[in-house]
Coordinates of C-alpha atoms in Angstrom, one line a residue:
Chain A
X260 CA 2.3 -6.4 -16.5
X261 CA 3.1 -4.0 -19.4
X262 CA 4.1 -5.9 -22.7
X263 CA 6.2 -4.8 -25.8
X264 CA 3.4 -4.7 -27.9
X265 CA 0.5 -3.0 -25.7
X266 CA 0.7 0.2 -27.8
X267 CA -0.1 -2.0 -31.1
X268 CA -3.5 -2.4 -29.9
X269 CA -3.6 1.7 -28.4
X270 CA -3.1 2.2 -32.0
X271 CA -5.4 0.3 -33.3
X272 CA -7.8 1.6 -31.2
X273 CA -7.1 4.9 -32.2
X274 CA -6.8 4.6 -35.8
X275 CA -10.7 3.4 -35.5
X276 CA -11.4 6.8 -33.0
X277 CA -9.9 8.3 -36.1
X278 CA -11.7 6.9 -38.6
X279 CA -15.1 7.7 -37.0
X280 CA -14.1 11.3 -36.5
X281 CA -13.6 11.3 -40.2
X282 CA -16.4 9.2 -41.4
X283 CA -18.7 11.7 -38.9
X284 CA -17.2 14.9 -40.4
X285 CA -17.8 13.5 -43.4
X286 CA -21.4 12.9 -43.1
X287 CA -21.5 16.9 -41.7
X288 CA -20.1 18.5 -44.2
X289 CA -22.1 16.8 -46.9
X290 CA -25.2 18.0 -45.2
X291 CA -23.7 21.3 -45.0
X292 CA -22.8 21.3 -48.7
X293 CA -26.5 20.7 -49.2
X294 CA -27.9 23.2 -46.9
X295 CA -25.8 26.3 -48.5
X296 CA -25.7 24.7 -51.7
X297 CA -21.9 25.2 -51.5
X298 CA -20.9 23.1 -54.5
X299 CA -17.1 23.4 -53.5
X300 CA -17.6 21.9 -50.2
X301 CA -19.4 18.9 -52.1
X302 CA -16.7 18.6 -54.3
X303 CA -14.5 18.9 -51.6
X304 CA -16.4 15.6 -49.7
X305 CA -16.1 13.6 -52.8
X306 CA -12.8 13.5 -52.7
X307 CA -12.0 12.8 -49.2
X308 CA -13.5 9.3 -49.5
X309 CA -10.1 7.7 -50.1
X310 CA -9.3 9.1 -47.1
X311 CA -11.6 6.9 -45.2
X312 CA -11.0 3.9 -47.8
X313 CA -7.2 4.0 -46.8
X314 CA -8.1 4.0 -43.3
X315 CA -10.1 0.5 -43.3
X316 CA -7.4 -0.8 -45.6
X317 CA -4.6 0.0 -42.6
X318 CA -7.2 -1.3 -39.9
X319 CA -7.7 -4.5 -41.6
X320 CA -4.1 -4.8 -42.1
X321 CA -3.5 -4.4 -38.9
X322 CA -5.8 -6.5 -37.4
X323 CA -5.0 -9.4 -39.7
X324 CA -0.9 -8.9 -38.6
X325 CA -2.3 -8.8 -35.0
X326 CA -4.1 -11.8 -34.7
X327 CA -1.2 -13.3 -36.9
X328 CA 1.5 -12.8 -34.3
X329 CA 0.1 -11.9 -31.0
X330 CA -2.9 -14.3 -30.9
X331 CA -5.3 -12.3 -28.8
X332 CA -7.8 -13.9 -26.7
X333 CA -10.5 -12.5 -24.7
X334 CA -11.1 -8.4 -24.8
X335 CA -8.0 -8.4 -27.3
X336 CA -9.9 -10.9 -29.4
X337 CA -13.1 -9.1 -29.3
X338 CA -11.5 -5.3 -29.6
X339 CA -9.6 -6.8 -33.1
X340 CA -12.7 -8.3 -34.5
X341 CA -15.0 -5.9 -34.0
X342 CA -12.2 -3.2 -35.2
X343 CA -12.7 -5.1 -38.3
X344 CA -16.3 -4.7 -38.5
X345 CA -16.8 -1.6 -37.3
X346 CA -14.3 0.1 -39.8
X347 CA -16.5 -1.6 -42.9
X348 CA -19.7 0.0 -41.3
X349 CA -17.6 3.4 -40.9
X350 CA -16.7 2.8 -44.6
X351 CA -19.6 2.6 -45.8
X352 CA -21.3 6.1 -43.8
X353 CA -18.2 7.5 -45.5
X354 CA -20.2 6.0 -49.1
X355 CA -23.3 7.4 -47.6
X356 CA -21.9 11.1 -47.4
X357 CA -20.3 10.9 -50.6
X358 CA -23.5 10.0 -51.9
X359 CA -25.2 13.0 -50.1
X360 CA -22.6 15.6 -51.6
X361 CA -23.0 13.7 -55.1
X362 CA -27.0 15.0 -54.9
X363 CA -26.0 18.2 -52.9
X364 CA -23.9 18.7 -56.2
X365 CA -27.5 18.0 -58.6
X366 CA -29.8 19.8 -56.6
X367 CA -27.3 23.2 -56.3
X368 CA -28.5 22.5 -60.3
X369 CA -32.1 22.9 -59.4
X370 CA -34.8 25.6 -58.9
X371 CA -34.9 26.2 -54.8
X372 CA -37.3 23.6 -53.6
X373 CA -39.4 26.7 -52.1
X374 CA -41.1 27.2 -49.0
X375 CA -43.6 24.0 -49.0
X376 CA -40.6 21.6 -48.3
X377 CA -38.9 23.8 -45.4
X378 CA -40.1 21.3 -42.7
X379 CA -38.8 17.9 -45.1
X380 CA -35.4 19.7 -44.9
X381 CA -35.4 20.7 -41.5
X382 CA -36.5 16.7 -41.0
X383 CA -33.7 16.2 -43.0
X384 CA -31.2 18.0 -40.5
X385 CA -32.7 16.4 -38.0
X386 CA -32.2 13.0 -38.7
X387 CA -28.3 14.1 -39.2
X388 CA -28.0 15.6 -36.1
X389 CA -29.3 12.2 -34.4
X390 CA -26.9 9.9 -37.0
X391 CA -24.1 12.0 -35.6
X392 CA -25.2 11.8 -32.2
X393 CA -25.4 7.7 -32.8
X394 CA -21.6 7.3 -34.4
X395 CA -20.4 9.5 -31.4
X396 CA -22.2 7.1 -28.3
X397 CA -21.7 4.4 -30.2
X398 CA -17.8 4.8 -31.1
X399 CA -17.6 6.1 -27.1
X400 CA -18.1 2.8 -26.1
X401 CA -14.3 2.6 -27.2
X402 CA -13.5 5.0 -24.9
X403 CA -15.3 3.8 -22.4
X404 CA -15.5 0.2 -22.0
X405 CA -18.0 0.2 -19.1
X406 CA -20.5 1.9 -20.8
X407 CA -23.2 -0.9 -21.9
X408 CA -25.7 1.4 -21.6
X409 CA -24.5 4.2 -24.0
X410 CA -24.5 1.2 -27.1
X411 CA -28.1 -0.1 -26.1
X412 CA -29.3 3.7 -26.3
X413 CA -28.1 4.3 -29.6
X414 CA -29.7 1.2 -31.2
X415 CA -32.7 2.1 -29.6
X416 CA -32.8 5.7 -31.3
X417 CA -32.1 3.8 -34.9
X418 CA -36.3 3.7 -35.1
X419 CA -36.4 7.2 -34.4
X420 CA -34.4 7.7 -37.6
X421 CA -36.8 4.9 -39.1
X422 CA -39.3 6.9 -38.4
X423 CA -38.5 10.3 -39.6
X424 CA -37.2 8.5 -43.2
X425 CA -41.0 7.2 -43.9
X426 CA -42.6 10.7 -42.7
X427 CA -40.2 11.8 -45.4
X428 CA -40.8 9.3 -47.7
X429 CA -44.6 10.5 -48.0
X430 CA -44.2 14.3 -47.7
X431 CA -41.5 14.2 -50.9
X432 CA -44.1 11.7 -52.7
X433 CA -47.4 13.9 -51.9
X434 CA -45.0 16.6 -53.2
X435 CA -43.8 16.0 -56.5
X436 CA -47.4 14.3 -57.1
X437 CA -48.7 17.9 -56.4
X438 CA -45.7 19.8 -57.7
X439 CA -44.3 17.9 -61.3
X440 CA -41.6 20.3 -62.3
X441 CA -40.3 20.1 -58.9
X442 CA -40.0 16.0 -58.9
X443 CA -36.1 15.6 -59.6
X444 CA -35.8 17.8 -56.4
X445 CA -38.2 15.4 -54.7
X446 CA -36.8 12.2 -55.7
X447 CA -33.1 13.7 -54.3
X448 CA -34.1 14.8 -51.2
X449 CA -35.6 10.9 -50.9
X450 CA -32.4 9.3 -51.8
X451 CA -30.8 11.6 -49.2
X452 CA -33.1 10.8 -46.5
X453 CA -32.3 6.9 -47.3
X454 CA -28.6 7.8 -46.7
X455 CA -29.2 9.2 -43.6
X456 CA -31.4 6.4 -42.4
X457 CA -28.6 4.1 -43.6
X458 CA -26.0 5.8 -41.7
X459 CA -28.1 5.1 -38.7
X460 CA -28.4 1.9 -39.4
X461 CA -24.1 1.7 -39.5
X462 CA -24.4 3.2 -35.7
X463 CA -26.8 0.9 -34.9
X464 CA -23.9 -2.1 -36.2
X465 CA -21.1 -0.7 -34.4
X466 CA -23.5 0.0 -31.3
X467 CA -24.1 -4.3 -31.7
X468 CA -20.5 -4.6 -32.0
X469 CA -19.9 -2.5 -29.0
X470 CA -22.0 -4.6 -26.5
X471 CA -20.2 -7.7 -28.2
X472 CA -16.4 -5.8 -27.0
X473 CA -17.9 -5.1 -24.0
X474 CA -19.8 -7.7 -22.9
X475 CA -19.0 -10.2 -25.1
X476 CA -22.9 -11.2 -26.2
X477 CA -24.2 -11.2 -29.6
X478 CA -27.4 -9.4 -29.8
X479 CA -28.0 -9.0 -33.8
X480 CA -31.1 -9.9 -34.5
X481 CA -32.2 -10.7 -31.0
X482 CA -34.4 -7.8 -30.4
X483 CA -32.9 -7.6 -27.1
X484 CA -32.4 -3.7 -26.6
X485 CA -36.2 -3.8 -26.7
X486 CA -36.4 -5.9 -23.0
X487 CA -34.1 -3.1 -21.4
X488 CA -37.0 -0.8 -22.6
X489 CA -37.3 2.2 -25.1
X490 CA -39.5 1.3 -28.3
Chain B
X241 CA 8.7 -57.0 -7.8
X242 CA 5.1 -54.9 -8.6
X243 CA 5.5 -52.4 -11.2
X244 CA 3.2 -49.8 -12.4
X245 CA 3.4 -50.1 -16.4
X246 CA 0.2 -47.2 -16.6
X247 CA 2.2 -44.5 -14.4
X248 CA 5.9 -44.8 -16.4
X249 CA 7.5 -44.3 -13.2
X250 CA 10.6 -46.5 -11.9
X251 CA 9.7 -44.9 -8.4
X252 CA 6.0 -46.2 -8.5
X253 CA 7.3 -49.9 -8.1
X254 CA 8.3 -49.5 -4.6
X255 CA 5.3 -48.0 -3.3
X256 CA 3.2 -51.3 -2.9
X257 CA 0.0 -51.2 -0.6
X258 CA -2.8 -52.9 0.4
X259 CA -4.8 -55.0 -2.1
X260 CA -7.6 -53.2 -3.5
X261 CA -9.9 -55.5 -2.1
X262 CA -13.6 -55.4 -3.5
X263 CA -13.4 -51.8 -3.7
X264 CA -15.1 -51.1 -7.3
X265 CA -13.3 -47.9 -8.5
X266 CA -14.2 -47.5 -12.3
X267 CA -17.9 -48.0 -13.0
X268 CA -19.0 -48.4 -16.3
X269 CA -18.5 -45.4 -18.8
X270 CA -20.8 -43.7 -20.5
X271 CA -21.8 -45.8 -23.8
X272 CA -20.8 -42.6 -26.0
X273 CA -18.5 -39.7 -24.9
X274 CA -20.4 -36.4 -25.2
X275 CA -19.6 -34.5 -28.1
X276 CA -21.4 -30.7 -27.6
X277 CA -17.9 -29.3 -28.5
X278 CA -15.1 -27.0 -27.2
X279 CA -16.7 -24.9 -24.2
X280 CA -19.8 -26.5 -24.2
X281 CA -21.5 -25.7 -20.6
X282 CA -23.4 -28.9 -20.8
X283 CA -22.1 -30.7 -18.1
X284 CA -22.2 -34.5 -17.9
X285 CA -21.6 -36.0 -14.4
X286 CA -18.2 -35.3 -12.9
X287 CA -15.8 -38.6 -13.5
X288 CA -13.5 -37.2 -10.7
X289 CA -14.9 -35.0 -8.0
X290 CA -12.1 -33.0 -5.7
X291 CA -13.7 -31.2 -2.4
X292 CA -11.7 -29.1 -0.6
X293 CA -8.5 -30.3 -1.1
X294 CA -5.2 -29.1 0.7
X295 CA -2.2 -30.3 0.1
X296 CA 1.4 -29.6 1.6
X297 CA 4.6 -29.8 1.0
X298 CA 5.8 -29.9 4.5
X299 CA 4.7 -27.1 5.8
X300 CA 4.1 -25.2 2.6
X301 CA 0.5 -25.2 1.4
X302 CA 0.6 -26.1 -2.2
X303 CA -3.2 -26.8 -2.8
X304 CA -5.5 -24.9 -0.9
X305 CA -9.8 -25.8 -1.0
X306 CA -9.6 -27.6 -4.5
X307 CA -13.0 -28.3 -5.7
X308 CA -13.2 -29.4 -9.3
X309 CA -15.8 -32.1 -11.4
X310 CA -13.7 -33.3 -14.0
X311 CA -16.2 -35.0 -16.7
X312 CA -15.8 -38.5 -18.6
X313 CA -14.6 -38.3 -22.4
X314 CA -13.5 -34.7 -22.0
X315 CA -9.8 -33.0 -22.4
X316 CA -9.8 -30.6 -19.5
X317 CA -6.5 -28.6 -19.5
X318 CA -5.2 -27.2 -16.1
X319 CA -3.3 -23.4 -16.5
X320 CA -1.6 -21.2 -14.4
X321 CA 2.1 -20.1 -13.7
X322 CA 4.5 -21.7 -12.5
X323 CA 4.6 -23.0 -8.8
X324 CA 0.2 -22.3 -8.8
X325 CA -0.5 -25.9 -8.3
X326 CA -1.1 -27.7 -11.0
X327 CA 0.9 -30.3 -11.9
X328 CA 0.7 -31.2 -7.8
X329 CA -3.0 -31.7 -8.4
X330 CA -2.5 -33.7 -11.3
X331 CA 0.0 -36.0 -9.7
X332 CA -2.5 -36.2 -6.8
X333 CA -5.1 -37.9 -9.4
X334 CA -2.5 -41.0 -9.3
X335 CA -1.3 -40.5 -6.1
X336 CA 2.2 -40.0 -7.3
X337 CA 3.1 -37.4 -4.4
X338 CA 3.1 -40.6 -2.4
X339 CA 6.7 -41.0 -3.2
X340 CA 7.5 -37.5 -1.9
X341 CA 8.4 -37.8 1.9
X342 CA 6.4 -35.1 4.4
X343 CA 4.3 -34.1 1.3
X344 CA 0.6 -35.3 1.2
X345 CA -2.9 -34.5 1.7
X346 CA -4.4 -32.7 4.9
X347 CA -8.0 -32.0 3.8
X348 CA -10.6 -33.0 1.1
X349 CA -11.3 -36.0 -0.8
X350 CA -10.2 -37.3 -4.4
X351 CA -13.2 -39.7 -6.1
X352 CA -12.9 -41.3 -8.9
X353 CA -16.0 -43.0 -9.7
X354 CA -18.1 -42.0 -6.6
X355 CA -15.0 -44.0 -5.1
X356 CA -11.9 -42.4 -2.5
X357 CA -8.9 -42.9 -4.4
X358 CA -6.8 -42.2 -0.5
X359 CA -9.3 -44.4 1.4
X360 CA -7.7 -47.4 2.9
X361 CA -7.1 -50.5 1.4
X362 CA -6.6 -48.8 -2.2
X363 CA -3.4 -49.9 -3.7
X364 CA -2.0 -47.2 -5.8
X365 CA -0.5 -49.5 -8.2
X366 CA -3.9 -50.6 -9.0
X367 CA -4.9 -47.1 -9.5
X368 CA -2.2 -46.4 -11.6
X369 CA -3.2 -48.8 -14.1
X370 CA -6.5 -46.9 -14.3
X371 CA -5.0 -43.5 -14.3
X372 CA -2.4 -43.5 -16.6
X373 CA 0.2 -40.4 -16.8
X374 CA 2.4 -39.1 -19.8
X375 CA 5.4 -36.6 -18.4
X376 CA 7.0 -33.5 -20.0
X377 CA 10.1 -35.7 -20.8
X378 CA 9.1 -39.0 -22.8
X379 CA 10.7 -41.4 -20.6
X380 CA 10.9 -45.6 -22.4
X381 CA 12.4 -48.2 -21.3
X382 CA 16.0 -48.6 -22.8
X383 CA 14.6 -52.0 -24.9
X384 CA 12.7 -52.9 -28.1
X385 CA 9.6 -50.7 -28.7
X386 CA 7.8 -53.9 -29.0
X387 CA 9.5 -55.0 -25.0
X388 CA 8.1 -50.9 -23.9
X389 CA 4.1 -52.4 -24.6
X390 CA 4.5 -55.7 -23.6
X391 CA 7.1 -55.4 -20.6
X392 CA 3.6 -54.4 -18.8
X393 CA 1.1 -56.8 -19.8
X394 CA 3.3 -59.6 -18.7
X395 CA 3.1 -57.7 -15.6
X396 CA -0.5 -58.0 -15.6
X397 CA -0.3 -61.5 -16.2
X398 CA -0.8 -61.9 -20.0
X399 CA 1.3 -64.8 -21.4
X400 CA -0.4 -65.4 -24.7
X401 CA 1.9 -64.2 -27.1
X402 CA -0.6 -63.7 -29.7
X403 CA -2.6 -61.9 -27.4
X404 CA 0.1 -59.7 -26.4
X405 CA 1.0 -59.4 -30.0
X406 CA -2.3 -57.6 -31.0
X407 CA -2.6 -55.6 -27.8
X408 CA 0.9 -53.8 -28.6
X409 CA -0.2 -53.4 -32.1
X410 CA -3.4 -51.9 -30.9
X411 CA -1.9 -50.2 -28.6
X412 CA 0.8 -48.7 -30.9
X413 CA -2.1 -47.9 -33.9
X414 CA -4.2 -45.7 -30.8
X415 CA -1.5 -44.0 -30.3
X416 CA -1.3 -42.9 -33.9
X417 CA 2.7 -45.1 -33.5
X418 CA 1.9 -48.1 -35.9
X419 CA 2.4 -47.1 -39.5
X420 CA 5.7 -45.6 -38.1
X421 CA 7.4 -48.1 -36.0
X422 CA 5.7 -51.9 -37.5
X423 CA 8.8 -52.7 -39.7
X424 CA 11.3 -51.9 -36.7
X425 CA 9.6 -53.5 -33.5
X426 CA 12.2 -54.8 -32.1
X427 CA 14.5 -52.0 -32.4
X428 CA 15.9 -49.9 -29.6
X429 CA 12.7 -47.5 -28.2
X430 CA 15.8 -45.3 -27.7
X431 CA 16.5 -44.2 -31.7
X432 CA 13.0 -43.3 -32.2
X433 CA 12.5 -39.1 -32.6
X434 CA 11.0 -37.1 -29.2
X435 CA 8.1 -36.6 -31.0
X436 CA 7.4 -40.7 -31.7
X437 CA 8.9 -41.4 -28.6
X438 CA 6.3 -39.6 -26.5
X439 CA 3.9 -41.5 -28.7
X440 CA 5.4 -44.4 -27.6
X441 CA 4.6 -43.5 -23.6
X442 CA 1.3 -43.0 -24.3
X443 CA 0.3 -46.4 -26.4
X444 CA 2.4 -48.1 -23.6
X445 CA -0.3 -45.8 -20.6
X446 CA -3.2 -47.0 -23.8
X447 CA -2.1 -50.7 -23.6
X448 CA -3.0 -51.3 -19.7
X449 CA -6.7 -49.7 -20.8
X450 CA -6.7 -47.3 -18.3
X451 CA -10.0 -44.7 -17.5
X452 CA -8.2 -41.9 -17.4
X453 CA -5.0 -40.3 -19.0
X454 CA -2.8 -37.5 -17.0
X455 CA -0.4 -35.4 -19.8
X456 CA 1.6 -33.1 -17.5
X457 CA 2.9 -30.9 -20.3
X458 CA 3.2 -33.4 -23.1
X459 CA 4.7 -31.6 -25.8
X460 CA 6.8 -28.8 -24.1
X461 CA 10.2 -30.7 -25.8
X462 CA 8.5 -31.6 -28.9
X463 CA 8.6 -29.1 -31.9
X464 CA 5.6 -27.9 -33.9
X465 CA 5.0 -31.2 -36.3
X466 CA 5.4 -33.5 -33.0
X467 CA 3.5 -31.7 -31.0
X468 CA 0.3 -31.4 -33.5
X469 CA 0.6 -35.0 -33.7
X470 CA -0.1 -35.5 -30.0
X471 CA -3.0 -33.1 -30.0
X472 CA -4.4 -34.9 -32.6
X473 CA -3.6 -37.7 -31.1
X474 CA -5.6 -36.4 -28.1
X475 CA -8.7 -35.2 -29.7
X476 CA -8.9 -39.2 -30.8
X477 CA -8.6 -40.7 -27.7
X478 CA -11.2 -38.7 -25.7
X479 CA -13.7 -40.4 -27.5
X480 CA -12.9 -43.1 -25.6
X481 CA -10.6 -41.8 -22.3
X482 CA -11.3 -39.1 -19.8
X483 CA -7.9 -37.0 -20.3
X484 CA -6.0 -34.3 -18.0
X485 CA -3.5 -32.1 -19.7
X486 CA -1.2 -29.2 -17.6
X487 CA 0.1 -27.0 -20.1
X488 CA 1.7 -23.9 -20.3
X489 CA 1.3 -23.2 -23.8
X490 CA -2.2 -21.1 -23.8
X491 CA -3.1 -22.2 -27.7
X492 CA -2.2 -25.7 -27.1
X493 CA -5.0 -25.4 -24.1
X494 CA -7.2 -23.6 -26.5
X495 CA -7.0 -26.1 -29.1
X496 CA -7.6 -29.5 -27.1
X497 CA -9.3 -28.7 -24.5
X498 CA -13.0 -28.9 -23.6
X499 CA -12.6 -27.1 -20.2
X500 CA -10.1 -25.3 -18.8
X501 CA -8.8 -24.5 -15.1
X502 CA -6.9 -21.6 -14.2
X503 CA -4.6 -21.9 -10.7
X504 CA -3.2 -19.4 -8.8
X505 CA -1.0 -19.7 -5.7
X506 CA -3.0 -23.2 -5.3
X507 CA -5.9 -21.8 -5.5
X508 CA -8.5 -22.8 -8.4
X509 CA -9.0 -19.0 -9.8
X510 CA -11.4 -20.3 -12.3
X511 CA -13.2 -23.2 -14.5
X512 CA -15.4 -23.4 -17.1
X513 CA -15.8 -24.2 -20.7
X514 CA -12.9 -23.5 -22.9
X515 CA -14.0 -21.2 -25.1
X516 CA -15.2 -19.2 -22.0
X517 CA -12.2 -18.8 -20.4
X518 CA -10.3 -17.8 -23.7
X519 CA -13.3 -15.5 -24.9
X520 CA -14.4 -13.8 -21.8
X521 CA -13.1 -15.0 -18.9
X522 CA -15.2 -13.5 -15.3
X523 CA -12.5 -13.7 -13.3
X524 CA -9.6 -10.1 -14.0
X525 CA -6.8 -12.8 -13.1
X526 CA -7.8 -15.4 -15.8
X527 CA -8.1 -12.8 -18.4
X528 CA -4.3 -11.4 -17.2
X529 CA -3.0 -14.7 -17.6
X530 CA -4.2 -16.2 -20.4
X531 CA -3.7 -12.4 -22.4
X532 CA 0.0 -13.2 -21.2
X533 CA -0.3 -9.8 -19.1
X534 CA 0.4 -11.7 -15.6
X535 CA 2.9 -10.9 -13.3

């Protein structure tokens, strides 16, 4: 049976689709502002955050007015509350890319980091490219409520993304240790590779949160993705 | 004349039966109710066991393979639409549907205690003191709230009136009544509010110390401040009762209950833990219904 207020939740559902296409294209043009060096795009990044602010205002609201007057139980329940946490973890990748154009922004400032740090940056990329790839599966599960399997993947990669930052961590250090007047460059590229391993870590909530719509089992802090295999 | 003060019902009087006998129906309870919560899936042993119960209404099956463990010191609430069953199987628990001509049992058993509530020789009178029942529509006696209590412990064969005076007062303080009503006791039952007058049918079901207490939709004419009353009301007396509510209001079951059933066209759809059923239910129909999306 179809009820007035079905399409409340649709919405909902989709303003939090919405918010993770933004918070994602956020995230990708901050690394592309970095990559060219294209100041304007950085700029431009910076001050899309409201953007993404206003949206986990709305979905807050909304979820606050649903539980208020429709009382949701089961999936409902679980699909409101986890809206709620999912859009803090999507606000704060949208923090995490405005922090990356912020040092995209200093480092356009800088002497070219030169050719000994090519394979940091391209690490760099990488671990982007896999962030993206874990907001995507892991805001699928929205899509697809079946999927179980999709959410346990992503957390899984989140030590892939672990691994990469440390790698990083002691390339940049064994640089500007070697390379003084190149150290500011150094020390952004680190706090940029801590972004991006953060951002992974947001995936790797909403992924948790996803198994909790789904399935309706809490497994924060239960190491269970381990036992279904992966590292 | 044999009345049945426990089951509020005129009707009841008439149905006399065989003596009980030296049937034992209501072992000992439990020193202390278990108290793991809302939806706990502990399960302490079943007070009242139901296999395979049918039931008709003439022809028309109403209950169909029943099997349920109802636990001691729990609120388990019974849910489903109208016409699934429910309040049939409730009024089986007291053998009401006695008075209904061509309606009655066909299969399965109803214990209560390890004992068979429809074995022979059980007088359903006696029963009814045990298993008490609140209806939909508070029903007192047109006389003095004081006459509601005590019209059935004369019945039972109390004549003391200073024992009869402290069992209505007890009875009238469990049922959250007392601060209300002990300046007016001999007032007409009648002028009290729906709310207190509900109340009232349930410390006069309290004052005959029965096991277990059916609600079949308590609350449904009561508005908001009434009606939490009685659920607190509830949440007190498990501690010391085994209590059945039907209900259609889906919060109300969230709220009291420890366990829920969901019934379907007779059929017991599902049962489990409260919380379960209201946070992920296994079975599609359960989570239809209790969403509101049924039909």
């Amino acid at each position: 049976m179809k009820r007035f207020y079905d399409t409340e939740l649709e919405t909902f559902r989709s303003q939090l689709i919405l918010m993770g296409e933004k918070a994602i294209e956020r995230v990708w043009l901050a690394m592309r502002s970095l990559a060219e060096a294209d100041t304007a795009l950085a700029n431009q990044v910076i001050a899309g955050d409201d953007e993404i602010d206003r949206l986990e205002v709305a979905i807050d609201d909304e979820a606050m007015r649903y539980m208020n007057l429709r009382a949701p139980v089961a999936t409902e329940l679980r699909l409101v509350i986890v809206g709620m946490k999912a859009s803090h973890d999507l606000e704060r990748v949208g923090d995490e890319a405005t922090g990356i154009a912020k040092r995209a922004l200093r480092l356009a400032c800088e002497p070219p980091p030169g050719p000994a740090l090519t394979g940091e940056i391209a690490s760099l990329a990488q671990m982007a490219v896999i962030g993206r790839e874990m907001l995507r599966d892991a805001l699928g599960c929205l899509l697809e409520n079946e999927n179980k399997d999709t959410a346990l993947a992503v957390i899984r990669r989140d030590k892939e993304v672990d691994r990469l930052n440390k790698q990083l961590h002691r390339a940049l250090t064994v640089h500007a240790a070697a390379n003084p007047g190149n150290i500011n460059c150094a020390i952004e590229l680190m706090f940029i590779s801590k972004s991006l391993e953060r951002i992974a870590d947001h995936a790797t909530n909403i992924a948790e949160e996803m198994v909790y719509l789904t399935q309706a089992r809490d497994i924060r802090h239960t190491g269970e993705h381990k036992k279904t295999g992966g590292d | 004349m044999v009345s049945a003060p426990a089951a509020i019902s005129s009707d009841s009087q008439t149905t006399t039966r065989m003596s009980a006998g030296n049937i034992t129906f209501f072992p000992p309870q439990p020193a202390s109710p278990a108290s793991d919560g809302p939806g706990s899936e502990s399960r302490a042993p079943g007070l009242i066991e139901i296999a395979g119960l049918d039931f008709y209404y003439g022809e028309k099956k109403a209950l169909d393979g029943i099997n349920l463990s109802i636990e001691a010191n729990r609120v388990t609430a019974f849910i489903g639409p109208s016409g699934c069953g429910k309040s049939t199987l409730l009024r089986c628990l007291n053998r009401m549907n006695d008075l209904i001509e061509d309606a009655g049992i066909r299969r399965g058993s109803i214990k209560i205690g390890g004992a068979d509530i429809n074995a022979r020789g059980v007088d359903p009178i006696e029963l009814r003191k045990r298993i008490g029942m609140v209806f939909q529509k508070s029903n007192p006696f047109p006389k003095s709230i004081y006459e509601n209590i005590a019209y059935g412990l004369r019945i039972q064969g109390f004549k003391n009136k200073a024992e009869i005076d402290s069992r209505v007062e007890a009875s009238l303080r469990n049922a959250a009544l007392w601060n209300e009503v002990n300046d007016r006791l001999h007032d007409n039952a009648l002028g009290l509010s729906g709310g207190q007058q509900q109340r009232l049918c349930i410390a006069r079901a309290l004052a005959v110390e029965p096991q277990v207490i059916l609600m079949d939709e308590p609350c449904s004419a009561l508005d908001p401040i009434a009606t939490a009353k009685i659920e607190e009301l509830i949440h007190e007396l498990k501690k010391r009762y085994t209590i059945i509510i039907v209900t259609h209001s889906m919060q109300q079951a969230a709220r009291v209950s420890d366990r829920t059933a969901f019934f379907y066209l007779g059929r017991l759809v599902e049962y489990g833990g409260t919380r379960a059923i209201f946070m992920n239910p296994s079975n599609p129909q359960t989570e239809a219904y209790v969403s509101g999306r049924f039909g």
